[in-house]
Coordinates of C-alpha atoms in Angstrom, one line a residue:
M1 CA 0.0 0.0 0.0
S2 CA 1.3 3.4 -1.0
T3 CA 2.2 6.1 1.5
P4 CA -0.4 9.0 1.3
G5 CA 0.9 12.1 -0.5
R6 CA 3.7 10.4 -2.3
F7 CA 3.9 9.4 -6.0
T8 CA 4.8 5.9 -6.6
Q9 CA 6.2 5.0 -10.1
P10 CA 4.7 1.9 -11.6
A11 CA 6.8 -1.1 -11.5
Y12 CA 8.1 -2.2 -15.0
E13 CA 9.8 -5.2 -13.6
T14 CA 7.9 -8.2 -14.9
S15 CA 8.7 -11.8 -15.4
P16 CA 10.6 -12.8 -18.5
A17 CA 7.6 -14.8 -19.6
S18 CA 5.3 -11.8 -19.8
G19 CA 7.3 -10.3 -22.7
N20 CA 7.2 -6.8 -21.2
P21 CA 10.6 -5.0 -21.3
R22 CA 12.8 -4.3 -18.3
P23 CA 13.7 -0.6 -17.9
G24 CA 17.4 -1.5 -18.4
T25 CA 16.6 -2.5 -21.9
F26 CA 15.4 1.0 -22.8
Y27 CA 18.5 2.5 -21.4
A28 CA 20.8 0.2 -23.3
L29 CA 18.8 0.8 -26.6
G30 CA 19.0 4.5 -26.1
A31 CA 22.7 4.4 -25.4
L32 CA 23.2 2.3 -28.5
V33 CA 21.3 4.6 -30.8
T34 CA 23.1 7.7 -29.4
G35 CA 26.4 6.0 -29.9
M36 CA 25.6 5.1 -33.5
F37 CA 24.7 8.6 -34.3
F38 CA 27.9 9.9 -32.6
L39 CA 30.0 7.4 -34.6
I40 CA 28.3 8.5 -37.8
F41 CA 29.0 12.1 -36.9
L42 CA 32.7 11.3 -36.3
R43 CA 32.9 9.4 -39.5
L44 CA 31.5 12.3 -41.5
L45 CA 33.9 14.7 -39.7
W46 CA 36.7 12.3 -40.6
F47 CA 35.8 12.4 -44.3
Q48 CA 36.1 16.2 -44.2
V49 CA 39.5 16.4 -42.6
S50 CA 41.3 13.1 -43.4
P51 CA 44.3 13.6 -45.7
E52 CA 43.5 10.2 -47.2
F53 CA 40.6 11.6 -49.1
A54 CA 40.8 14.3 -51.8
E55 CA 38.2 17.0 -52.0
W56 CA 36.6 18.1 -55.2
R57 CA 36.3 21.8 -56.1
T58 CA 32.7 23.0 -56.0
F59 CA 31.1 23.5 -59.3
A60 CA 27.6 24.6 -60.3
R61 CA 25.3 21.7 -60.8
T62 CA 23.0 21.1 -63.7
N63 CA 19.5 19.7 -63.5
D64 CA 20.4 16.3 -64.8
R65 CA 23.4 15.5 -62.6
E66 CA 24.2 11.8 -62.2
A67 CA 24.5 10.1 -58.9
L68 CA 27.4 10.5 -56.5
V69 CA 30.1 7.9 -57.2
A70 CA 33.6 7.1 -55.9
E71 CA 36.7 7.4 -58.1
R72 CA 40.2 6.2 -57.3
L73 CA 42.6 9.0 -58.1
P74 CA 46.4 8.8 -58.2
V75 CA 48.6 10.8 -55.9
P76 CA 52.0 12.1 -57.0
R77 CA 55.0 9.7 -57.2
G78 CA 57.8 10.8 -54.8
W79 CA 60.1 13.6 -55.8
I80 CA 63.8 13.0 -56.7
L81 CA 66.0 16.0 -55.9
D82 CA 69.8 16.6 -56.3
R83 CA 72.0 17.4 -53.3
E84 CA 71.0 21.0 -53.3
G85 CA 67.3 20.3 -53.4
R86 CA 66.8 20.9 -57.2
V87 CA 64.1 18.8 -58.8
L88 CA 65.3 16.0 -61.1
A89 CA 62.0 14.1 -61.3
G90 CA 58.6 15.1 -60.2
S91 CA 54.9 14.6 -61.0
R92 CA 52.3 16.6 -62.9
R93 CA 48.5 16.3 -63.0
A94 CA 47.0 15.6 -66.3
Y95 CA 44.0 13.6 -67.8
Q96 CA 43.5 10.6 -70.0
L97 CA 40.8 11.3 -72.6
D98 CA 38.5 8.5 -73.7
I99 CA 35.7 9.0 -76.2
A100 CA 32.6 6.9 -76.9
P101 CA 32.7 6.6 -80.8
D102 CA 29.1 5.4 -80.9
A103 CA 27.9 8.7 -79.4
L104 CA 29.3 10.7 -82.3
R105 CA 26.7 11.7 -85.0
R106 CA 29.1 13.6 -87.2
P107 CA 32.6 12.4 -86.3
G108 CA 34.3 14.7 -88.8
E109 CA 33.3 17.8 -86.8
V110 CA 34.4 16.3 -83.5
V111 CA 37.7 15.3 -85.0
T112 CA 38.4 18.8 -86.3
V113 CA 37.8 20.2 -82.8
L114 CA 39.9 17.5 -81.1
A115 CA 42.8 17.9 -83.5
G116 CA 42.9 21.7 -82.9
I117 CA 42.8 21.6 -79.1
L118 CA 45.0 18.6 -78.5
D119 CA 47.4 19.2 -81.4
L120 CA 46.9 15.8 -82.8
D121 CA 46.9 14.5 -86.4
P122 CA 43.3 14.7 -87.8
K123 CA 43.9 11.7 -90.0
T124 CA 45.0 9.5 -87.1
L125 CA 42.0 10.7 -85.1
W126 CA 39.6 10.0 -87.9
E127 CA 40.9 6.4 -88.3
R128 CA 40.2 5.8 -84.6
L129 CA 36.8 7.4 -84.3
A130 CA 35.2 7.0 -87.8
P131 CA 32.4 4.4 -88.1
P132 CA 33.6 1.2 -89.7
E133 CA 32.6 0.4 -93.2
D134 CA 31.4 -3.1 -92.4
D135 CA 29.0 -4.1 -89.6
A136 CA 31.7 -4.3 -87.0
V137 CA 30.7 -3.2 -83.5
L138 CA 32.2 0.1 -82.3
P139 CA 34.1 -0.1 -79.1
A140 CA 32.5 1.4 -76.0
A141 CA 35.4 3.8 -75.6
V142 CA 38.6 4.7 -77.4
A143 CA 41.6 6.2 -75.7
I144 CA 42.6 9.4 -77.5
A145 CA 45.2 11.1 -75.4
Y146 CA 47.1 10.4 -72.2
D147 CA 48.5 13.9 -71.4
V148 CA 45.5 16.3 -71.6
T149 CA 46.2 19.5 -69.7
P150 CA 43.6 21.1 -67.5
E151 CA 43.3 24.0 -70.0
Q152 CA 42.7 21.5 -72.9
R153 CA 40.2 19.7 -70.8
E154 CA 38.2 22.8 -70.1
A155 CA 38.2 23.8 -73.8
L156 CA 36.8 20.4 -74.7
L157 CA 34.2 20.6 -72.0
Q158 CA 33.1 24.0 -73.4
W159 CA 32.6 22.4 -76.8
W160 CA 30.7 19.5 -75.2
R161 CA 28.3 21.9 -73.5
R162 CA 27.8 23.9 -76.7
W163 CA 27.1 20.7 -78.7
R164 CA 24.8 19.4 -76.0
A165 CA 22.8 22.6 -76.1
Q166 CA 22.2 22.2 -79.8
G167 CA 19.9 19.3 -79.2
E168 CA 19.0 17.2 -82.3
N169 CA 21.4 19.3 -84.4
S170 CA 24.4 18.4 -82.3
P171 CA 27.3 16.4 -83.8
I172 CA 27.1 14.3 -80.6
D173 CA 24.3 12.4 -78.9
P174 CA 23.0 15.1 -76.5
T175 CA 21.5 12.5 -74.2
R176 CA 24.8 10.8 -73.6
N177 CA 26.9 11.8 -70.6
D178 CA 29.8 9.5 -71.6
V179 CA 30.9 11.1 -74.8
F180 CA 34.1 12.4 -73.2
R181 CA 35.6 10.7 -70.2
F182 CA 38.5 12.4 -68.4
T183 CA 40.4 10.3 -66.0
P184 CA 42.8 12.1 -63.7
V185 CA 46.4 10.8 -64.0
M186 CA 49.8 11.7 -62.6
L187 CA 52.6 11.9 -65.1
R188 CA 56.3 11.8 -64.4
V189 CA 58.1 15.0 -65.4
Y190 CA 61.8 15.7 -65.8
P191 CA 62.6 19.4 -65.7
E192 CA 66.2 18.7 -67.0
S193 CA 65.1 16.4 -69.9
D194 CA 68.2 14.4 -70.7
L195 CA 70.1 15.0 -67.4
A196 CA 71.1 11.7 -65.7
P197 CA 68.5 9.4 -67.2
N198 CA 70.6 6.4 -66.3
V199 CA 70.6 7.4 -62.7
L200 CA 66.9 8.3 -62.5
G201 CA 65.7 5.2 -64.3
L202 CA 62.3 4.6 -65.9
V203 CA 58.6 4.4 -64.8
N204 CA 55.9 2.7 -66.7
L205 CA 52.2 2.1 -66.2
S206 CA 51.6 -1.4 -64.7
A207 CA 48.1 -2.6 -64.8
T208 CA 46.6 -5.7 -63.0
A209 CA 43.1 -6.8 -62.3
S210 CA 43.1 -5.1 -59.0
E211 CA 45.2 -1.9 -59.6
T212 CA 46.9 0.4 -62.0
R213 CA 50.1 2.1 -60.9
W214 CA 53.4 3.6 -62.0
E215 CA 56.2 1.2 -61.5
G216 CA 59.9 2.1 -61.4
H217 CA 62.6 0.3 -63.3
Y218 CA 66.4 0.8 -63.3
G219 CA 68.2 3.6 -61.5
V220 CA 66.8 5.1 -58.3
E221 CA 63.3 4.8 -59.6
G222 CA 63.7 1.0 -59.6
Y223 CA 65.8 0.7 -56.4
Y224 CA 63.5 3.0 -54.3
D225 CA 60.3 2.1 -56.0
A226 CA 58.6 1.1 -52.8
L227 CA 59.4 4.5 -51.2
L228 CA 58.5 6.5 -54.3
Q229 CA 55.4 4.4 -55.1
Q230 CA 52.3 6.2 -56.2
S231 CA 49.3 5.3 -54.2
W232 CA 45.6 6.1 -54.7
V233 CA 42.8 7.8 -52.8
Q234 CA 39.0 7.3 -53.0
V235 CA 37.2 10.5 -54.0
P236 CA 33.4 10.9 -53.9
F237 CA 32.1 13.1 -56.8
Y238 CA 29.2 13.6 -59.1
A239 CA 29.7 12.1 -62.6
P240 CA 30.7 12.8 -65.2
Y241 CA 32.0 16.2 -66.2
D242 CA 31.5 19.5 -64.4
L243 CA 32.6 18.2 -61.1
T244 CA 35.8 16.8 -62.3
P245 CA 38.3 19.3 -60.9
E246 CA 41.5 20.8 -62.4
E247 CA 43.0 20.7 -58.9
I248 CA 42.9 17.8 -56.5
A249 CA 43.6 18.1 -52.8
L250 CA 45.9 15.1 -52.3
P251 CA 47.5 13.6 -49.2
E252 CA 50.5 15.6 -48.2
P253 CA 53.3 15.5 -47.9
V254 CA 54.6 13.5 -50.9
P255 CA 57.7 11.4 -50.1
G256 CA 61.0 12.2 -51.8
L257 CA 64.6 11.3 -52.3
V258 CA 67.6 13.7 -51.9
L259 CA 70.5 12.4 -54.0
T260 CA 74.2 12.9 -53.6
L261 CA 74.2 13.9 -57.3
D262 CA 75.1 17.5 -58.1
R263 CA 73.0 18.8 -61.0
D264 CA 75.7 21.2 -62.2
I265 CA 78.5 18.7 -61.9
Q266 CA 76.4 16.1 -63.7
Y267 CA 75.6 18.5 -66.5
M268 CA 79.3 19.4 -66.9
A269 CA 80.4 15.7 -67.0
E270 CA 77.7 14.9 -69.6
R271 CA 78.6 17.7 -71.9
I272 CA 82.3 16.9 -71.7
L273 CA 81.6 13.3 -72.4
D274 CA 79.3 14.2 -75.4
D275 CA 82.2 16.2 -76.8
A276 CA 84.7 13.5 -76.2
R277 CA 82.6 10.8 -77.9
E278 CA 82.2 13.1 -80.9
T279 CA 85.9 14.1 -81.0
Y280 CA 87.3 10.6 -80.7
D281 CA 84.4 8.9 -82.6
A282 CA 83.7 6.6 -79.7
R283 CA 80.7 4.4 -79.7
R284 CA 79.7 5.2 -76.1
G285 CA 81.2 6.3 -72.8
V286 CA 80.9 6.9 -69.0
I287 CA 82.3 9.5 -66.7
L288 CA 82.0 8.8 -62.9
I289 CA 82.8 11.4 -60.2
M290 CA 82.9 10.2 -56.7
D291 CA 84.0 11.4 -53.3
P292 CA 86.6 8.6 -52.4
R293 CA 86.3 9.3 -48.7
T294 CA 82.5 8.6 -48.5
G295 CA 81.5 6.9 -51.7
A296 CA 79.1 9.7 -52.5
L297 CA 78.5 9.8 -56.3
L298 CA 78.5 13.4 -57.5
A299 CA 78.0 12.5 -61.2
V300 CA 77.3 9.4 -63.2
A301 CA 77.4 10.6 -66.8
M302 CA 76.7 8.5 -69.9
S303 CA 76.7 9.1 -73.6
P304 CA 74.6 8.7 -75.6
R305 CA 71.6 8.9 -73.4
P306 CA 67.8 9.2 -73.9
K307 CA 65.6 12.1 -73.0
L308 CA 63.2 10.9 -70.3
D309 CA 60.5 13.4 -71.3
D310 CA 60.5 12.0 -74.9
P311 CA 59.1 8.4 -75.1
D312 CA 60.4 8.1 -78.7
S313 CA 63.9 9.0 -77.6
V314 CA 63.7 6.3 -74.8
L315 CA 62.5 3.6 -77.3
A316 CA 65.1 4.5 -79.8
F317 CA 67.8 4.2 -77.1
L318 CA 66.5 0.8 -76.0
R319 CA 66.4 -0.5 -79.5
E320 CA 69.9 0.8 -80.4
F321 CA 71.5 -0.7 -77.3
Q322 CA 69.3 -3.7 -76.9
G323 CA 70.8 -6.2 -74.4
E324 CA 73.5 -3.8 -73.3
G325 CA 71.8 -2.4 -70.3
W326 CA 70.4 0.9 -69.2
D327 CA 73.2 2.3 -67.2
W328 CA 76.7 1.3 -68.4
A329 CA 78.3 2.5 -65.2
I330 CA 76.8 -0.7 -63.5
H331 CA 75.5 -2.7 -66.5
H332 CA 78.6 -3.1 -68.5
A333 CA 81.7 -5.1 -67.4
Y334 CA 84.9 -5.1 -69.5
E335 CA 88.6 -5.8 -69.2
P336 CA 90.0 -2.6 -67.9
G337 CA 93.7 -3.0 -68.8
S338 CA 96.5 -1.1 -67.1
V339 CA 94.3 0.8 -64.7
I340 CA 94.4 -2.3 -62.5
K341 CA 98.2 -2.1 -62.2
P342 CA 98.2 0.3 -59.2
I343 CA 95.9 -2.2 -57.3
I344 CA 98.3 -5.1 -58.1
L345 CA 101.1 -3.0 -56.8
A346 CA 99.2 -2.2 -53.6
I347 CA 98.5 -5.9 -53.0
A348 CA 102.2 -6.8 -53.6
L349 CA 103.4 -4.1 -51.1
D350 CA 100.8 -4.8 -48.5
S351 CA 101.3 -8.5 -48.6
G352 CA 105.1 -8.2 -48.4
A353 CA 105.7 -9.8 -51.8
I354 CA 107.9 -6.9 -52.9
E355 CA 109.4 -3.8 -51.2
P356 CA 109.0 -0.1 -52.3
D357 CA 112.5 -0.1 -53.6
F358 CA 111.8 -3.0 -56.0
V359 CA 113.7 -2.7 -59.3
Y360 CA 112.7 -4.6 -62.5
H361 CA 115.0 -5.3 -65.4
D362 CA 112.8 -5.0 -68.5
T363 CA 113.8 -6.9 -71.6
G364 CA 110.5 -6.3 -73.3
V365 CA 109.4 -9.9 -72.9
E366 CA 108.2 -11.9 -69.8
E367 CA 107.5 -15.7 -69.8
P368 CA 105.8 -16.1 -66.4
C369 CA 104.5 -19.6 -67.2
G370 CA 107.0 -20.7 -69.8
P371 CA 107.1 -20.4 -73.6
Q372 CA 103.3 -21.0 -73.8
S373 CA 102.5 -17.6 -72.2
V374 CA 104.6 -14.7 -73.5
V375 CA 103.9 -11.2 -72.2
Y376 CA 105.0 -8.2 -74.3
N377 CA 104.9 -4.5 -73.6
W378 CA 102.5 -2.2 -75.5
D379 CA 105.4 -1.0 -77.6
Y380 CA 107.1 -4.4 -77.9
Q381 CA 110.3 -2.8 -76.5
G382 CA 112.5 -3.3 -73.5
H383 CA 113.2 -0.4 -71.1
G384 CA 116.1 -1.7 -68.9
E385 CA 116.2 -1.0 -65.2
Q386 CA 113.0 0.4 -63.9
T387 CA 111.7 1.4 -60.4
L388 CA 108.1 1.0 -59.5
V389 CA 107.5 4.6 -60.6
G390 CA 109.1 3.8 -63.9
C391 CA 106.9 0.7 -64.3
L392 CA 103.8 2.8 -63.7
A393 CA 104.9 5.7 -66.0
L394 CA 105.8 3.4 -68.9
S395 CA 102.9 1.0 -68.1
L396 CA 105.1 -2.1 -68.5
N397 CA 103.0 -5.2 -68.8
T398 CA 106.1 -7.3 -68.3
C399 CA 106.8 -5.7 -64.9
F400 CA 103.3 -6.2 -63.5
A401 CA 103.0 -9.7 -64.8
N402 CA 106.2 -10.4 -62.9
I403 CA 104.9 -8.7 -59.8
A404 CA 101.6 -10.6 -59.9
M405 CA 103.5 -13.9 -60.1
Q406 CA 105.4 -13.0 -56.9
I407 CA 102.2 -12.8 -54.9
P408 CA 101.0 -16.3 -53.7
R409 CA 97.9 -17.2 -55.7
G410 CA 95.7 -17.6 -52.6
T411 CA 96.9 -14.3 -51.3
L412 CA 96.1 -12.6 -54.6
L413 CA 92.7 -14.1 -54.7
R414 CA 91.8 -12.9 -51.2
Y415 CA 93.1 -9.4 -51.9
L416 CA 91.2 -9.1 -55.1
E417 CA 88.0 -10.1 -53.3
A418 CA 88.7 -7.6 -50.6
F419 CA 89.0 -4.9 -53.2
G420 CA 85.5 -5.8 -54.3
F421 CA 86.2 -7.5 -57.6
G422 CA 83.8 -10.2 -58.6
D423 CA 81.2 -8.9 -56.2
Y424 CA 78.4 -6.2 -56.2
T425 CA 79.3 -2.8 -55.0
G426 CA 76.0 -2.5 -53.3
V427 CA 75.2 0.8 -54.9
D428 CA 71.6 1.9 -54.6
L429 CA 70.8 1.6 -58.3
D430 CA 68.5 -1.1 -59.7
V431 CA 70.1 -4.1 -61.4
E432 CA 73.9 -4.2 -61.0
M433 CA 76.4 -6.4 -62.7
R434 CA 79.4 -7.6 -60.7
G435 CA 82.1 -8.6 -63.2
F436 CA 84.5 -11.5 -62.6
F437 CA 88.2 -12.4 -62.4
S438 CA 90.3 -15.5 -62.5
V439 CA 93.6 -16.5 -61.0
A440 CA 92.8 -20.2 -61.3
N441 CA 96.0 -20.9 -63.2
C442 CA 99.4 -19.5 -63.9
V443 CA 98.4 -17.8 -67.2
D444 CA 95.4 -16.0 -65.6
Q445 CA 97.4 -14.9 -62.6
S446 CA 100.0 -13.3 -64.8
R447 CA 97.4 -11.6 -67.0
V448 CA 95.5 -10.2 -64.0
G449 CA 98.7 -8.2 -63.3
F450 CA 98.1 -5.9 -66.3
G451 CA 94.3 -5.9 -66.2
H452 CA 93.3 -8.9 -68.2
A453 CA 91.5 -12.1 -67.0
I454 CA 89.4 -9.6 -64.9
S455 CA 86.3 -7.6 -65.8
V456 CA 84.9 -4.7 -64.0
T457 CA 82.1 -2.1 -64.3
P458 CA 83.1 1.5 -64.3
L459 CA 81.6 1.9 -60.8
Q460 CA 83.3 -1.2 -59.5
L461 CA 86.6 0.2 -60.8
A462 CA 85.9 3.5 -59.0
A463 CA 85.2 1.8 -55.7
A464 CA 88.3 -0.3 -55.9
E465 CA 90.6 2.6 -56.8
A466 CA 89.1 4.7 -54.0
V467 CA 90.8 2.3 -51.6
L468 CA 94.1 3.8 -52.7
A469 CA 92.8 7.3 -52.5
N470 CA 91.2 7.2 -49.0
G471 CA 93.8 5.4 -47.0
G472 CA 93.0 1.8 -47.6
Y473 CA 89.2 1.4 -47.0
L474 CA 86.6 0.0 -49.3
V475 CA 83.5 2.3 -49.0
K476 CA 80.1 1.6 -50.4
P477 CA 79.3 3.9 -53.3
H478 CA 75.8 5.5 -52.9
L479 CA 73.4 8.0 -54.5
I480 CA 71.0 8.7 -51.6
Q481 CA 71.9 11.5 -49.3
G482 CA 68.6 11.5 -47.4
Q483 CA 64.9 10.9 -47.7
V484 CA 61.7 12.8 -46.9
L485 CA 58.9 10.8 -45.2
N486 CA 55.9 12.3 -43.6
G487 CA 57.3 15.7 -44.1
R488 CA 60.5 15.0 -42.2
Y489 CA 64.0 14.8 -43.7
S490 CA 66.2 11.9 -42.5
P491 CA 69.8 11.6 -43.6
A492 CA 70.9 8.3 -45.2
P493 CA 73.2 6.1 -43.1
Y494 CA 76.4 6.8 -45.1
P495 CA 79.3 6.7 -45.4
Q496 CA 79.5 2.9 -45.0
V497 CA 82.9 1.3 -44.7
V498 CA 82.8 -2.2 -46.0
R499 CA 86.3 -3.2 -44.8
Q500 CA 89.9 -2.1 -44.5
V501 CA 91.7 -3.6 -47.4
I502 CA 95.3 -2.4 -47.1
R503 CA 97.3 -0.4 -44.6
P504 CA 97.1 3.4 -44.9
E505 CA 100.8 3.8 -45.5
V506 CA 100.6 1.4 -48.4
A507 CA 97.7 3.4 -49.9
R508 CA 99.7 6.6 -49.5
Q509 CA 102.8 5.0 -51.0
V510 CA 101.0 3.9 -54.2
T511 CA 99.3 7.3 -54.5
D512 CA 102.7 9.0 -54.3
F513 CA 104.1 6.6 -57.0
L514 CA 101.2 7.4 -59.2
A515 CA 101.6 11.2 -58.7
Q516 CA 105.3 10.9 -59.7
A517 CA 104.4 8.9 -62.7
M518 CA 101.8 11.4 -63.8
A519 CA 104.5 14.1 -63.7
T520 CA 106.3 12.3 -66.6
E521 CA 105.8 12.9 -70.3
S522 CA 103.7 9.8 -70.6
F523 CA 100.8 11.5 -68.8
E524 CA 101.1 15.1 -70.2
N525 CA 97.6 14.9 -71.6
A526 CA 96.1 14.3 -68.1
V527 CA 98.1 16.9 -66.1
V528 CA 96.1 19.8 -64.6
E529 CA 98.3 22.8 -63.8
G530 CA 98.4 23.7 -60.1
Y531 CA 97.2 20.4 -58.8
T532 CA 99.0 17.2 -57.9
L533 CA 96.9 14.3 -59.0
A534 CA 97.3 10.5 -59.0
G535 CA 96.1 8.4 -61.8
K536 CA 96.5 5.7 -64.4
T537 CA 95.4 5.1 -68.0
G538 CA 94.4 1.7 -69.4
T539 CA 93.8 0.4 -73.0
A540 CA 92.4 -3.0 -73.6
Y541 CA 91.1 -4.7 -76.7
N542 CA 87.7 -6.4 -76.4
D543 CA 88.1 -9.8 -78.1
K544 CA 84.3 -10.5 -77.7
I545 CA 83.5 -7.8 -80.3
P546 CA 84.6 -8.0 -84.0
N547 CA 87.0 -5.5 -85.5
D548 CA 89.2 -5.3 -82.4
L549 CA 87.1 -2.8 -80.4
L550 CA 89.1 -1.3 -77.6
D551 CA 88.3 0.1 -74.2
A552 CA 90.0 3.3 -73.2
T553 CA 90.0 4.1 -69.5
M554 CA 91.5 6.7 -67.1
V555 CA 91.1 6.8 -63.4
G556 CA 92.5 9.5 -61.2
W557 CA 92.0 11.4 -57.9
G558 CA 93.2 14.5 -56.1
P559 CA 94.5 16.5 -54.6
V560 CA 96.8 13.8 -53.4
D561 CA 97.3 15.4 -50.0
D562 CA 93.5 15.4 -49.3
P563 CA 91.6 13.6 -52.1
R564 CA 88.2 15.3 -52.6
F565 CA 87.3 13.6 -55.9
L566 CA 87.9 10.5 -57.9
V567 CA 87.1 10.5 -61.7
V568 CA 86.7 7.5 -64.0
V569 CA 86.5 8.0 -67.7
W570 CA 85.6 5.1 -70.0
L571 CA 85.3 5.3 -73.8
E572 CA 84.4 2.3 -75.9
D573 CA 86.0 2.0 -79.3
P574 CA 87.4 5.5 -79.8
K575 CA 88.5 5.4 -83.5
N576 CA 90.4 8.7 -83.4
G577 CA 92.9 7.6 -80.9
Q578 CA 94.8 4.3 -80.4
W579 CA 95.6 4.7 -76.7
A580 CA 93.8 5.8 -73.6
S581 CA 96.5 8.4 -73.1
M582 CA 95.2 10.0 -76.3
T583 CA 91.5 9.9 -75.6
A584 CA 90.5 9.2 -72.0
A585 CA 93.4 11.2 -70.5
P586 CA 92.6 14.6 -72.1
T587 CA 88.9 14.0 -71.3
F588 CA 89.9 13.4 -67.6
R589 CA 91.9 16.7 -67.7
R590 CA 88.9 18.6 -69.0
V591 CA 86.7 17.2 -66.2
V592 CA 89.2 18.0 -63.5
Q593 CA 89.8 21.5 -64.8
R594 CA 86.1 22.3 -64.4
L595 CA 85.6 20.2 -61.3
V596 CA 88.1 22.0 -59.1
V597 CA 86.5 25.3 -59.8
M598 CA 83.0 24.0 -59.2
M599 CA 84.0 22.3 -55.9
G600 CA 86.1 25.3 -54.8
I601 CA 89.4 23.5 -54.5
P602 CA 92.2 26.0 -54.8
P603 CA 95.5 25.3 -56.7
E604 CA 98.4 24.4 -54.5
G605 CA 99.6 27.5 -52.7
Q606 CA 96.4 29.5 -53.4
A607 CA 93.9 30.4 -50.6
D608 CA 90.3 29.1 -50.7
E609 CA 88.9 32.6 -50.9
D610 CA 90.9 33.3 -54.0
I611 CA 89.4 30.5 -56.1
A612 CA 85.9 31.2 -54.7
Q613 CA 86.2 34.5 -56.7
T614 CA 86.8 32.6 -59.9
R615 CA 83.6 30.5 -59.8
P616 CA 81.1 31.0 -62.6

């Protein structure tokens, strides 16, 4: 019984069998509904602010707008910058244009407009869009252009609206909304055109059943494809035309790579190499410029080379050099000849096989393995008593075959492997060759002494010679200086020392010998006034190619007291010069003459501030 004057709430508590709800059920249901609305609100808010979703620019709607749909749109592929932050490869927004040919009533009028706006051949357009003479079924859509600019797109849309307003007199079906289809795309752009295409690499459109994306091949595009990879965003919009924007708000920031490459040094090396190839009528060539202390590559020049912004140029290059690789600095291995002699000398000194005061009596002939293996000098002459400097200056094959034979075969094998021969350098470029060498028998051991029975890529040669320049250490060559992820720059983990190969005093001794040799008449074409350099030329005939093609190489570094650069020049089959001293050496000199100014390295005895005033 209730107490008088007090309100008693009815009891909702019933037995489960009665089917009446308990009060807790209402509370739970209310909380659930409220929570669902709150989650929907948060989801809508997330759509507005999330960087994973692009926003469409607002356009005026027409009265026959189609339904809201979702479109997958590409975001830019990562940037590639040089060491100073200058763009080498980027992305640009464009559109692919597809046309429905069965929606064209008077194709000739449409072709005339398309050809004028898109700068295309009218005849080619007509062949693609004209109705067939037989009863063949027209395709649902025909791809017309893959690089339509926003301005071209807007001009075509204006024509579409004008034609649509003409009704039955229109050259297109005015009831069709799919006459033109503009699909947003991201294109790779190269502001410098033909600068360092071998380093940058290629991208091509890769399509599967589940996705379409730009895929990197060769160079840094291939090696760092996962980091640079283009992704996609889902974008809601009204189809098909007015609401397609010129600008797309995309997830930011875009990832990027900062390379060790210097745009200006790369340009200089490429132009000098182009001139050398023309002057000496060489088939092709490479110039490498590396910091021997860190392995940072400042330039990797190649000639000839394609223009990455010209697909026809790329295809022509690939056809001409089919099977010969994309970047000859890492894709071409060859017998380098006498440029290997300083390394053989370093091995002999470091292992104790010979002493620095070694003297060789040169008769012009050496028979290291008996009469069946005769070694001659390049001039087929004997030169009498020669010190190690003399053997280097005169590039005596006989002397270095003799030195190679004084090194125990197992010791020579271990040292050559320690210098990196027969192995990958580990450079961050896609698809690298590793070369080979053999000291399996007496003949091969003697031939390795003067750069035969061994093959190297230009980059492998640079890495090995850098051991002599930097005090005895094999450092990993590299192209990445840092990367940008999520808007933050992170330096790359370089330099990386692979191993110590020889003692510092041996490296310095060989460098001094080379510097003395370069001061002789034999190297007059390589000398740069005001700078003490160490270097060696090498000429080797390629017996794998008919007509006795030769490889001309020069490698050198300096200044010898504090090496800041190492340069490798390789020319294949220079017809206007029999020896590397006549072709590769003067090319080396031209590079160094420009390089010391660009790097601000003063001549000996001149202050840094003096040379700074001479920079261009």
